[in-house]
Coordinates of C-alpha atoms and ligand atoms in Angstrom, one line a residue:
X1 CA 28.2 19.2 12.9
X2 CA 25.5 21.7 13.8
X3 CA 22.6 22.3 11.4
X4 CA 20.9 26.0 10.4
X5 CA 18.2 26.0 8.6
X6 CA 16.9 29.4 6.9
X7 CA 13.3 29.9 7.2
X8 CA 12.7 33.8 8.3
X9 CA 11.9 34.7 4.6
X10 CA 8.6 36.0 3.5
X11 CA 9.1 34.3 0.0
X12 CA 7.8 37.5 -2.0
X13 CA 7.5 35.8 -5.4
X14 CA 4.7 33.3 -4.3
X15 CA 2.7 36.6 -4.1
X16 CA 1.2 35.0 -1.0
X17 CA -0.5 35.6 2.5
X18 CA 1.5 32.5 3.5
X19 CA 5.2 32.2 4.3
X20 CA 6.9 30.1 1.7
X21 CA 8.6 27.5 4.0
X22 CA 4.7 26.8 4.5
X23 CA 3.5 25.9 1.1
X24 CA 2.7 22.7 1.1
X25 CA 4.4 19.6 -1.3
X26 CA 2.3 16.2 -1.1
X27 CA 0.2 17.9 2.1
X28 CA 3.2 18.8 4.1
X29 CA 5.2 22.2 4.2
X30 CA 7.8 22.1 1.8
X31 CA 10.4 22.7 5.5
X32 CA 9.0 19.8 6.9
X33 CA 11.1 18.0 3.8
X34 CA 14.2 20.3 4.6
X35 CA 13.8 19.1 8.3
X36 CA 13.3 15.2 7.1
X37 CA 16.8 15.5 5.0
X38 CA 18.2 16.8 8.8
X39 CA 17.1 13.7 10.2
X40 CA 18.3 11.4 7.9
X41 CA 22.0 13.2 8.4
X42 CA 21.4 12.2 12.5
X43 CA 22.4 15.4 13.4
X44 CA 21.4 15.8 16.5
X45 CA 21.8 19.9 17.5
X46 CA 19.6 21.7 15.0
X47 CA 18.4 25.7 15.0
X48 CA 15.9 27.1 13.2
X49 CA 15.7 30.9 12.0
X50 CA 12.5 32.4 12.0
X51 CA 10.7 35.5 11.4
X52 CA 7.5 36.0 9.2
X53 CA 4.9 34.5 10.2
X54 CA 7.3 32.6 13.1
X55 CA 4.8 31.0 15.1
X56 CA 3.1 29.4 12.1
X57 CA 6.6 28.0 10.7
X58 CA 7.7 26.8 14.8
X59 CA 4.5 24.7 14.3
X60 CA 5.9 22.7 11.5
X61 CA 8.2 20.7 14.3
X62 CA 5.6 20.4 16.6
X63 CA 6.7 17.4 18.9
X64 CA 10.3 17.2 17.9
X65 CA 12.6 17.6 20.3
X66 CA 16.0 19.4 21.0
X67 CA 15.2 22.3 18.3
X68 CA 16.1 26.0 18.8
X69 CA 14.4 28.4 17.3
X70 CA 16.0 32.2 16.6
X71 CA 14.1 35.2 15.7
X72 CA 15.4 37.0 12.9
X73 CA 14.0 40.8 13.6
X74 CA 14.0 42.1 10.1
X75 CA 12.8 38.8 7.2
X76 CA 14.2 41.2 4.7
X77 CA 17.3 41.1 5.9
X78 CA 19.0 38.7 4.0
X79 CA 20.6 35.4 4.3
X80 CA 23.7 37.0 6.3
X81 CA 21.2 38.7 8.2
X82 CA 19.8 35.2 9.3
X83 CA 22.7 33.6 10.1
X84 CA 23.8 36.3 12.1
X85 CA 20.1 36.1 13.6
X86 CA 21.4 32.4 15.1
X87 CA 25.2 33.8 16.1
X88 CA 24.9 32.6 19.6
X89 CA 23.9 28.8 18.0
X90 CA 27.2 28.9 16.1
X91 CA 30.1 31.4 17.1
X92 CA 31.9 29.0 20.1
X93 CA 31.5 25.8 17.8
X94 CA 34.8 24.0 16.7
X95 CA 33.5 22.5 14.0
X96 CA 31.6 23.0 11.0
X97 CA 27.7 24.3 10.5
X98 CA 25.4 23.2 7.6
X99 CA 23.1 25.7 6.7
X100 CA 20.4 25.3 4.5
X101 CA 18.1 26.7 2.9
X102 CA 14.4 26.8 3.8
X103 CA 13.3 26.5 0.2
X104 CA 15.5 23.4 -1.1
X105 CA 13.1 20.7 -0.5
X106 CA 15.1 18.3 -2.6
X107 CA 18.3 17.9 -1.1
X108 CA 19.2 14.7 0.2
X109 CA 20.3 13.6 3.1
X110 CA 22.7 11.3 1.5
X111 CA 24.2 14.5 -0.5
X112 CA 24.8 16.3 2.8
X113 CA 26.8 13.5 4.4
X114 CA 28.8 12.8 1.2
X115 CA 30.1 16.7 1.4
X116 CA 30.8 16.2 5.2
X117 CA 33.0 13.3 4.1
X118 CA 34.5 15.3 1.3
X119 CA 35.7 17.5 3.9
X120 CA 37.3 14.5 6.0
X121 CA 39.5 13.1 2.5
X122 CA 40.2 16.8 1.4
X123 CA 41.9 17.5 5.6
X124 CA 43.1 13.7 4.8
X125 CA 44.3 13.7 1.7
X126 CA 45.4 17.6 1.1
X127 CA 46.3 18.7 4.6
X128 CA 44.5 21.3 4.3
X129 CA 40.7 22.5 6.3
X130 CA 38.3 23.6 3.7
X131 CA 36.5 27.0 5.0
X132 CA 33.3 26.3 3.0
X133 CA 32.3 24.0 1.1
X134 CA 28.8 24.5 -1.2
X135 CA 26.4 22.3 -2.9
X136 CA 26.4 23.0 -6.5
X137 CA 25.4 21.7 -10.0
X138 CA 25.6 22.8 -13.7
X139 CA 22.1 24.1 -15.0
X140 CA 21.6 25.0 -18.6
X141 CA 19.2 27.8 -17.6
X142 CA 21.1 28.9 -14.2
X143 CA 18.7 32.5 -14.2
X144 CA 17.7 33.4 -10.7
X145 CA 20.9 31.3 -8.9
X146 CA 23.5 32.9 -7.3
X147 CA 26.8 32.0 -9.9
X148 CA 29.9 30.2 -8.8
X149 CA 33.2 32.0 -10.1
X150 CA 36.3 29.6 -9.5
X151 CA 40.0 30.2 -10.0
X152 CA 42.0 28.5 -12.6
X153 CA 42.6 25.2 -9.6
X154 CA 39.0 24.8 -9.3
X155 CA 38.6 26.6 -5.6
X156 CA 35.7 28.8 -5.4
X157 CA 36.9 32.8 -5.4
X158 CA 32.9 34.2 -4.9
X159 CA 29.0 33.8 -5.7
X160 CA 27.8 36.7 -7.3
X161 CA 24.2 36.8 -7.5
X162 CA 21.9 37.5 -10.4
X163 CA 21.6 41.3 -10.0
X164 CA 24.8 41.7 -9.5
X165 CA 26.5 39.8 -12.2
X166 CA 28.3 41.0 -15.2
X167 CA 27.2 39.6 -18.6
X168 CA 30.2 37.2 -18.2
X169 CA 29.4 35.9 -15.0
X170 CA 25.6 35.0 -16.2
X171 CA 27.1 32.7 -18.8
X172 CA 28.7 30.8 -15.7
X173 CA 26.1 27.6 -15.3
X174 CA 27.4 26.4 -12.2
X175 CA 25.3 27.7 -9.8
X176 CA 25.2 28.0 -5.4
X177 CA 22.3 25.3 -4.2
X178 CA 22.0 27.0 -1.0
X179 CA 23.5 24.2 1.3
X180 CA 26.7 25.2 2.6
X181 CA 28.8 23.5 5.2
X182 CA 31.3 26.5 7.0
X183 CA 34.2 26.2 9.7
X184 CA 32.4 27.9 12.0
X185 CA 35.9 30.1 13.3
X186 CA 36.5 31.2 9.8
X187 CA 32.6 32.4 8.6
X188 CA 32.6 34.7 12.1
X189 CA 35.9 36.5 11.0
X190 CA 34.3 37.6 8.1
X191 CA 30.3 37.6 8.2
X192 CA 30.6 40.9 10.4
X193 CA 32.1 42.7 7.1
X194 CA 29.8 41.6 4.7
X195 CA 28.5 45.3 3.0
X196 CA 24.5 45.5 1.9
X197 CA 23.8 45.1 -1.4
X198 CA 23.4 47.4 -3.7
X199 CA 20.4 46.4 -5.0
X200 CA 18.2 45.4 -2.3
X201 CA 19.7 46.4 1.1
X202 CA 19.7 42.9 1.8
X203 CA 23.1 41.2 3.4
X204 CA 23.5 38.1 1.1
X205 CA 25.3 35.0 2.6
X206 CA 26.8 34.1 -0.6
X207 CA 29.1 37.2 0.0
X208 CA 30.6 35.7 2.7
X209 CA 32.3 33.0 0.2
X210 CA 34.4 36.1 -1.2
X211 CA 35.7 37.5 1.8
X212 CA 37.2 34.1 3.1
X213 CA 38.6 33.7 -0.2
X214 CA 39.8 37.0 -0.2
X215 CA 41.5 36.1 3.2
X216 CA 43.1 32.9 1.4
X217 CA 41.3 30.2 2.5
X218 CA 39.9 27.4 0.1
X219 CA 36.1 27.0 -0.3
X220 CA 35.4 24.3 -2.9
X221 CA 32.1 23.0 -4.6
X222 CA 30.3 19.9 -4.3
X223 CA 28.4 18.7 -7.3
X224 CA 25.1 16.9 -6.3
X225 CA 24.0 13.7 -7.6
X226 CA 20.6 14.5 -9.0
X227 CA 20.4 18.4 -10.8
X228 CA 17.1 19.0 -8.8
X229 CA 18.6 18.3 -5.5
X230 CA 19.4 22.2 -5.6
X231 CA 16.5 23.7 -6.8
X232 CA 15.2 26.6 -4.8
X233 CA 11.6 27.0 -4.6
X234 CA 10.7 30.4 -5.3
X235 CA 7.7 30.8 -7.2
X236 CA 4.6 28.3 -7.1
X237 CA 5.5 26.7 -10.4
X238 CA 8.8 25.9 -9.2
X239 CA 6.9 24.9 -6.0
X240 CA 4.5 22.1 -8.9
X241 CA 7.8 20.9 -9.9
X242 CA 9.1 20.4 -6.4
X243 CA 5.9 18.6 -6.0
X244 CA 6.3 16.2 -9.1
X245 CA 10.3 15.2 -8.0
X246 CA 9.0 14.1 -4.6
X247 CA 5.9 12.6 -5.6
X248 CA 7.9 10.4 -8.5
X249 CA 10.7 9.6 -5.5
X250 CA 8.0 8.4 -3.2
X251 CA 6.3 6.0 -6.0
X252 CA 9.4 5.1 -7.4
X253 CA 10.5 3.5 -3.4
X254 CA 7.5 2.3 -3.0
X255 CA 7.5 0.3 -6.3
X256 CA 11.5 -0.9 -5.6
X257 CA 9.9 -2.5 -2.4
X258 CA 7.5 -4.7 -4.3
X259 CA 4.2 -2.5 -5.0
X260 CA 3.1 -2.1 -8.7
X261 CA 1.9 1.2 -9.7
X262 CA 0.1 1.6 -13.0
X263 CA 0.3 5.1 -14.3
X264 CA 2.8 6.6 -12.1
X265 CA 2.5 9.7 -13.7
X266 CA -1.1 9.8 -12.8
X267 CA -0.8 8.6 -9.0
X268 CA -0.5 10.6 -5.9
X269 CA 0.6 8.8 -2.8
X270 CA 2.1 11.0 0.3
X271 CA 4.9 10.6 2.2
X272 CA 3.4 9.1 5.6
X273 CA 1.5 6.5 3.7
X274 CA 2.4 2.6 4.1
X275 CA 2.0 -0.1 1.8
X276 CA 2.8 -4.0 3.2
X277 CA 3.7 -5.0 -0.3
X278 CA 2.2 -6.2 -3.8
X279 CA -0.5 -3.6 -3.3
X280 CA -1.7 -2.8 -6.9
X281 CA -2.3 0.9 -7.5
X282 CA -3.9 1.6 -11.1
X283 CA -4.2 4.9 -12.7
X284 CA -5.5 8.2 -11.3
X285 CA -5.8 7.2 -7.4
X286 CA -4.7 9.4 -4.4
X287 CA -3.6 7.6 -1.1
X288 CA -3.1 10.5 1.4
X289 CA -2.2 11.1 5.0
X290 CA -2.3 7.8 7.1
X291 CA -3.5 5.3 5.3
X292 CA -2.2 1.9 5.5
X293 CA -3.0 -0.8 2.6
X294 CA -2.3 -4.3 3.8
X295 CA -0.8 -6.9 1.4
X296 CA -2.2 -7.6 -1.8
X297 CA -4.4 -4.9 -1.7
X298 CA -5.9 -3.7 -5.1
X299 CA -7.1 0.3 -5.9
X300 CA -9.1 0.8 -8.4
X301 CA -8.8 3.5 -10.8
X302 CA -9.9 7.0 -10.0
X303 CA -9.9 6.4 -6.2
X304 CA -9.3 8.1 -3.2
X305 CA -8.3 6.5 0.1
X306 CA -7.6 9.0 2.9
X307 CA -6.7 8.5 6.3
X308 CA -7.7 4.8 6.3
X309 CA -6.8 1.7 6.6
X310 CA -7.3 -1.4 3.9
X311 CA -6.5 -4.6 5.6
X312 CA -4.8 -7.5 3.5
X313 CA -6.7 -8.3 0.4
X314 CA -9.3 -5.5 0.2
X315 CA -10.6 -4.6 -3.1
X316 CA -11.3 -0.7 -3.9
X317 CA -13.2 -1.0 -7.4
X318 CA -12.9 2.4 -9.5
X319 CA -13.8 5.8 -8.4
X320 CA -14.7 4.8 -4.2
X321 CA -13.9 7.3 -1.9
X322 CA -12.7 6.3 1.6
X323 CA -11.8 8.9 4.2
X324 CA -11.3 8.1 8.0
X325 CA -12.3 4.3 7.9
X326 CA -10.9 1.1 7.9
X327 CA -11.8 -2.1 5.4
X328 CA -11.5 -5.2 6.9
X329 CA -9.5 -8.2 4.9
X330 CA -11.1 -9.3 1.8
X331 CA -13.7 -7.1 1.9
X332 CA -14.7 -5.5 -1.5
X333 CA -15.8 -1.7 -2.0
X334 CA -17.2 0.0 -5.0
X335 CA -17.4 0.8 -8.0
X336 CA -18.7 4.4 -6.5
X337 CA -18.8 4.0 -3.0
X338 CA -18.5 6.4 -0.4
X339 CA -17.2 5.3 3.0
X340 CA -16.3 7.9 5.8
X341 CA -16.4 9.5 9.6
X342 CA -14.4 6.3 11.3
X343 CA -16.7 3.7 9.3
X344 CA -15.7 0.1 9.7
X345 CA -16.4 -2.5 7.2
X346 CA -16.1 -6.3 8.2
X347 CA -14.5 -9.3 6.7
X348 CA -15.1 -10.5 3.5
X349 CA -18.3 -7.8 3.0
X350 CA -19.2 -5.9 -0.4
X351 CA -20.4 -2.4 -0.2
X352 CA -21.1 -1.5 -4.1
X353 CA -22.2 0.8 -6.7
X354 CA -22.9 3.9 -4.9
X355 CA -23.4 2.9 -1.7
X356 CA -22.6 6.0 1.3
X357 CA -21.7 4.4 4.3
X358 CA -21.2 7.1 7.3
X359 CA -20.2 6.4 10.6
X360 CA -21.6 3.1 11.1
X361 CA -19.6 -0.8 11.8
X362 CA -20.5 -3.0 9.0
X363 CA -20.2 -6.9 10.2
X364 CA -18.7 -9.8 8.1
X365 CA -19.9 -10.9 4.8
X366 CA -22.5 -7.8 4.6
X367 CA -23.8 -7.6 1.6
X368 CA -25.2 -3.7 0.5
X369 CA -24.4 -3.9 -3.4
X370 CA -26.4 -1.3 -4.7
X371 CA -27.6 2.5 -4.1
X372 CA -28.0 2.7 -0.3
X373 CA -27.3 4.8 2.6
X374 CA -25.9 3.4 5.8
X375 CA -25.5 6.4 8.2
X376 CA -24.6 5.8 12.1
X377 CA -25.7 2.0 12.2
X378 CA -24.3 -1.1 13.8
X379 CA -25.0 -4.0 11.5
X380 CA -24.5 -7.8 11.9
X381 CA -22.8 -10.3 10.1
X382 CA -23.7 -11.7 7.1
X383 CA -26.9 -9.4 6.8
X384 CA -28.0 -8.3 3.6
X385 CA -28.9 -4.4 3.2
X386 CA -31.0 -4.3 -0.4
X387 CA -31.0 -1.9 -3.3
X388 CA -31.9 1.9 -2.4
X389 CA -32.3 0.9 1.2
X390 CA -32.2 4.5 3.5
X391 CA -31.3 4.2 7.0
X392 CA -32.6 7.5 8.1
X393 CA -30.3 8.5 10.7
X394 CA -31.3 12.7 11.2
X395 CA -34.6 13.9 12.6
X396 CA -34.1 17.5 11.4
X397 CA -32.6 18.1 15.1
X398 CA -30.4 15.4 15.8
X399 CA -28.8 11.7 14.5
X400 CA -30.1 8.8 16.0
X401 CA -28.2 5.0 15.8
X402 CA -29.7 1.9 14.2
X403 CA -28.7 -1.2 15.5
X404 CA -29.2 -4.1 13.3
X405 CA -28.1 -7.9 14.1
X406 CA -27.2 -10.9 12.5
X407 CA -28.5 -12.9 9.1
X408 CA -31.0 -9.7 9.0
X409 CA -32.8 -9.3 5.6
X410 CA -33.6 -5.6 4.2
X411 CA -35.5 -6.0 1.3
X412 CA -35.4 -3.4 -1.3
X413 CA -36.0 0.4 -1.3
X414 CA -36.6 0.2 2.7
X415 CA -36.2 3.3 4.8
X416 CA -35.3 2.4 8.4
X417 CA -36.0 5.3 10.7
X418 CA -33.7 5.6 13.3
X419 CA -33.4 5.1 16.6
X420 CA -34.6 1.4 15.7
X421 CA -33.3 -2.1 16.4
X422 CA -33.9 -4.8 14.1
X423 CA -33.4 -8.1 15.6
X424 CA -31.2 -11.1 14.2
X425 CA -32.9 -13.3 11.6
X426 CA -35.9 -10.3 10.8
X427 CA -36.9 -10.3 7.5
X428 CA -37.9 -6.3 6.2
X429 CA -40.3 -6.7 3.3
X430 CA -39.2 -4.4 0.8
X431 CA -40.6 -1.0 0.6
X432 CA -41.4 -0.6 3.7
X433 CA -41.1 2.3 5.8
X434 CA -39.6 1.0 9.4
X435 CA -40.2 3.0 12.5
X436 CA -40.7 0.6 14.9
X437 CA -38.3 -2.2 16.7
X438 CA -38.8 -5.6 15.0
X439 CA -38.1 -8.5 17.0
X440 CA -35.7 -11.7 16.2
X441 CA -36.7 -13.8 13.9
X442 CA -40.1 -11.7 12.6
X443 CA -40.7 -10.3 9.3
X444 CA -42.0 -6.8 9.0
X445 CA -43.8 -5.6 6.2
X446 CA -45.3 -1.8 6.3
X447 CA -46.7 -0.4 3.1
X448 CA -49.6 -0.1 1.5
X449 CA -51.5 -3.4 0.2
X450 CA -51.7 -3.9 -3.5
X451 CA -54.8 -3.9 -4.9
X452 CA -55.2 -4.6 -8.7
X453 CA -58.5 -3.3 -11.2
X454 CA -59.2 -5.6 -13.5
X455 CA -58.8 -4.4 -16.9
X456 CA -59.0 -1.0 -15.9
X457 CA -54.9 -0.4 -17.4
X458 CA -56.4 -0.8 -20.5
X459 CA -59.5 1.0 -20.1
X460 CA -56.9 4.3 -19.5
X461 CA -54.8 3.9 -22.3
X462 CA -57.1 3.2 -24.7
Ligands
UD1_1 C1 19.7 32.1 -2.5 C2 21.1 32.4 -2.7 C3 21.5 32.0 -4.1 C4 21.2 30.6 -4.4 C5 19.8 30.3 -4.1 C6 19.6 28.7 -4.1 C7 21.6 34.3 -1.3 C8 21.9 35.7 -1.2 N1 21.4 33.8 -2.5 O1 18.9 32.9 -3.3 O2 22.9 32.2 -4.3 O3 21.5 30.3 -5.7 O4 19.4 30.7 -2.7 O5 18.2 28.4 -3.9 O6 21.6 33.7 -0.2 N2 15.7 33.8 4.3 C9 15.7 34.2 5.6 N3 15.9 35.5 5.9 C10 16.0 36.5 5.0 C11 16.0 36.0 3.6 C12 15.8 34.7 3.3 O7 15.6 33.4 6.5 O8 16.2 37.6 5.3 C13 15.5 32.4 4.0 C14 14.2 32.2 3.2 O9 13.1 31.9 4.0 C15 14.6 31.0 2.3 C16 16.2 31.0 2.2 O10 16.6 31.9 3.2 O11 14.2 29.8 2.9 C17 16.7 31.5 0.9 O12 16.1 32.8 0.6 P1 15.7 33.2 -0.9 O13 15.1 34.5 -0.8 O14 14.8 32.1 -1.5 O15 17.1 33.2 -1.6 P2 17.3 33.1 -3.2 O16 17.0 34.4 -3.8 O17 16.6 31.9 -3.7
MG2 MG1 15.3 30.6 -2.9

């Protein structure tokens, strides 16, 4: 089987600079989805019609191999049109071609391979080739789908689409999903004679279903499993629902495989995320692009984790953000905190209650619990960075590293101005301002001296 997947269309009713194939579900274009059902088929020659906005779409298989792309001249052609766009991918093939459309994002790959084996029993069975054979389902509002009109056996006599349809035919609730699997021999003798439409101009696939049946040969149906496996995406709320199906599939796997996730309703997770397993997600948290939670791992409500990794055991406490960093095992982040830009946080550390840690490798058992800012600074392990402690990092021109080492103490409400190094074992009296290197083992103390007035508080307030 060879695969053609429609994707020339300039998707009109998402009223939209961008081509619809490129509207993105869970932060990937809804054809990368239609391309990931391919895979999972294994078929292995695949063509791709494009035509608004073609070099945008070709990008969406960046580094896949084997694809070939057609250029379909006129995107409001039709569906014909774009088949006919990839003729020279097709018209020698004994066989049968699926194509699909761009826009049905849902489809499974497991669907597609069922109707390729409904093909096999019905040759088997019947003794007879099927010419077509369509991916269908019963919808109680079918508006919008192209209708499937069947003969008294059950075989498929045409697809008349919504404009064209007679009051009767729009009762008909079986409607065309846009997957289709033709004997290749049989769609060329008739796609050449398929007439424009009266309505739009456009040549529609669908009528190509009639003409072979006119010719006598027998396209059937195929119900799919699940009703939304043959939505079309066509407008943006169709494309939120889209959305919602294949978020609720990915958190419904990921629970099956022994992750608990509190809420699911409220929880977004995308596709190329990992979890190792009894991971605890609670309500309201986003895990996007490549993040990787270890086992046991525990997010905290309202969270977002992106691009990072959590090794085994991490705690994210509620409403942490972590972009671009990894969290070493056991370590404990938040309420509130803000990791990012490739941060690293060590073993068995605690970076709390809005804490902003940027750029910088955090040692083991850190401690910086409260209201801090850690920006482009290498610090030791088991040093402890105190409340409202600034490590100034920018000089109004440029950043500048701190490098701090082991068993260091910062006392409170310190600013460390960078470039400094702080040596293992120095003690940082708190509130003071730090602009020079401090040797290990010495304690530091820069700010004014106290100096109290006996009895002069009174003397003011009185
Ligand atoms: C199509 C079917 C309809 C079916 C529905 C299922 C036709 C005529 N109608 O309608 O029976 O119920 O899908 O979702 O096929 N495209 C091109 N070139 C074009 C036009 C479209 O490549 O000239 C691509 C689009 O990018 C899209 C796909 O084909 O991915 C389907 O086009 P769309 O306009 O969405 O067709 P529907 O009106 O949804
Ligand atoms: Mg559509």
């Amino acid at each position: 089987m060879r695969a053609l997947i429609l994707a020339a269309g300039l998707g009109t009713r998402f009223k939209s600079e961008r081509a619809k194939v490129l509207h993105t579900i869970m932060n990937k274009p809804m054809l990368w989805y239609v391309y990931q059902t391919i895979k999972g088929i294994n078929i292995k020659e695949v063509a791709v019609v494009v035509g608004h906005q073609s070099e945008e779409v070709k990008k969406v298989f960046e580094g896949e191999e084997g694809l070939l792309f057609f250029h379909q001249k006129n995107p409001k052609g039709g569906t014909a049109d774009a088949v006919l766009s990839a003729i020279d991918f097709w018209r020698d093939y004994q066989g049968y071609l699926l194509v699909i459309n761009g826009d049905t994002p849902l489809v499974k790959a497991q669907t597609i391979k069922n109707m390729q084996r409904y093909i096999h029993l019905v040759e088997e069975y019947e003794g007879v080739r099927l010419s077509a054979l369509l991916l269908s389902s019963f919808f109680p509002d079918p508006t919008g789908y192209g209708r499937i009109v069947k003969d008294p056996k059950g075989n498929v006599v045409k697809i008349v689409e919504e404009k064209d349809a007679t009051p009767e035919e729009k009762q008909i609730k079986e409607i065309n999903g846009g997957v289709y699997l033709f004997y290749c021999h049989h769609l060329l003798e008739v796609i050449f004679s398929i007439p424009p439409s009266q309505a739009s101009g456009e040549l529609y696939l669908t009528e190509a279903i009639g003409l072979m049946s006119k010719k006598g040969y027998l396209i059937r149906s195929f119900m799919a499993e699940e009703q939304a496996e043959v939505m079309g995406v066509n407008n943006r709320w169709e494309l939120s629902i889209a959305e919602n199906v294949i978020r609720l599939r990915i958190l419904e796997k990921l629970s099956k495989e022994g992750n608990t996730i509190h809420q699911p309703e409220t929880v977004w997770i995308e596709p190329s995320v990992v979890l190792e397993g009894d991971v605890e997600i609670e309500p309201g948290v986003a895990i996007t692009k490549n993040s990787v939670l270890g086992r046991g791992v525990r997010v905290g409500r309202g969270s977002v984790v992106e691009n990072s990794v959590l090794e085994e055991g991490v705690i994210v406490e509620p409403y942490s953000i972590i972009r671009d960093s990894k969290v070493k095992k056991g370590a404990i982040v938040g309420p509130f905190a803000h990791l990012r830009n490739q941060s690293v946080i060590g073993e068995g550390s605690h970076i709390g209650n809005f804490v902003e840690v940027k750029a910088s490798s955090v040692g083991k058992k850190v401690n910086a619990k409260h209201l801090a800012y850690i920006g482009d600074a290498l610090i030791g392990d088991r040093t402890n960075v105190g409340a409202g402690v600034v490590f100034a990092n920018y000089d109004g021109k440029r950043k500048h590293q701190s490098h701090v080492g082991e068993n260091v103490f910062i006392g409170s409400n310190s600013l460390i101005i960078a470039p400094i190094q702080l040596g293992s074992y120095s003690y940082i009296a708190g509130g003071s301002v730090i602009n020079k290197n401090v040797e290990e083992g010495d304690l530091a103390i820069a700010r004014a001296e106290m100096k109290v007035l006996k009895g002069k508080g009174k003397e003011k307030l009185t």
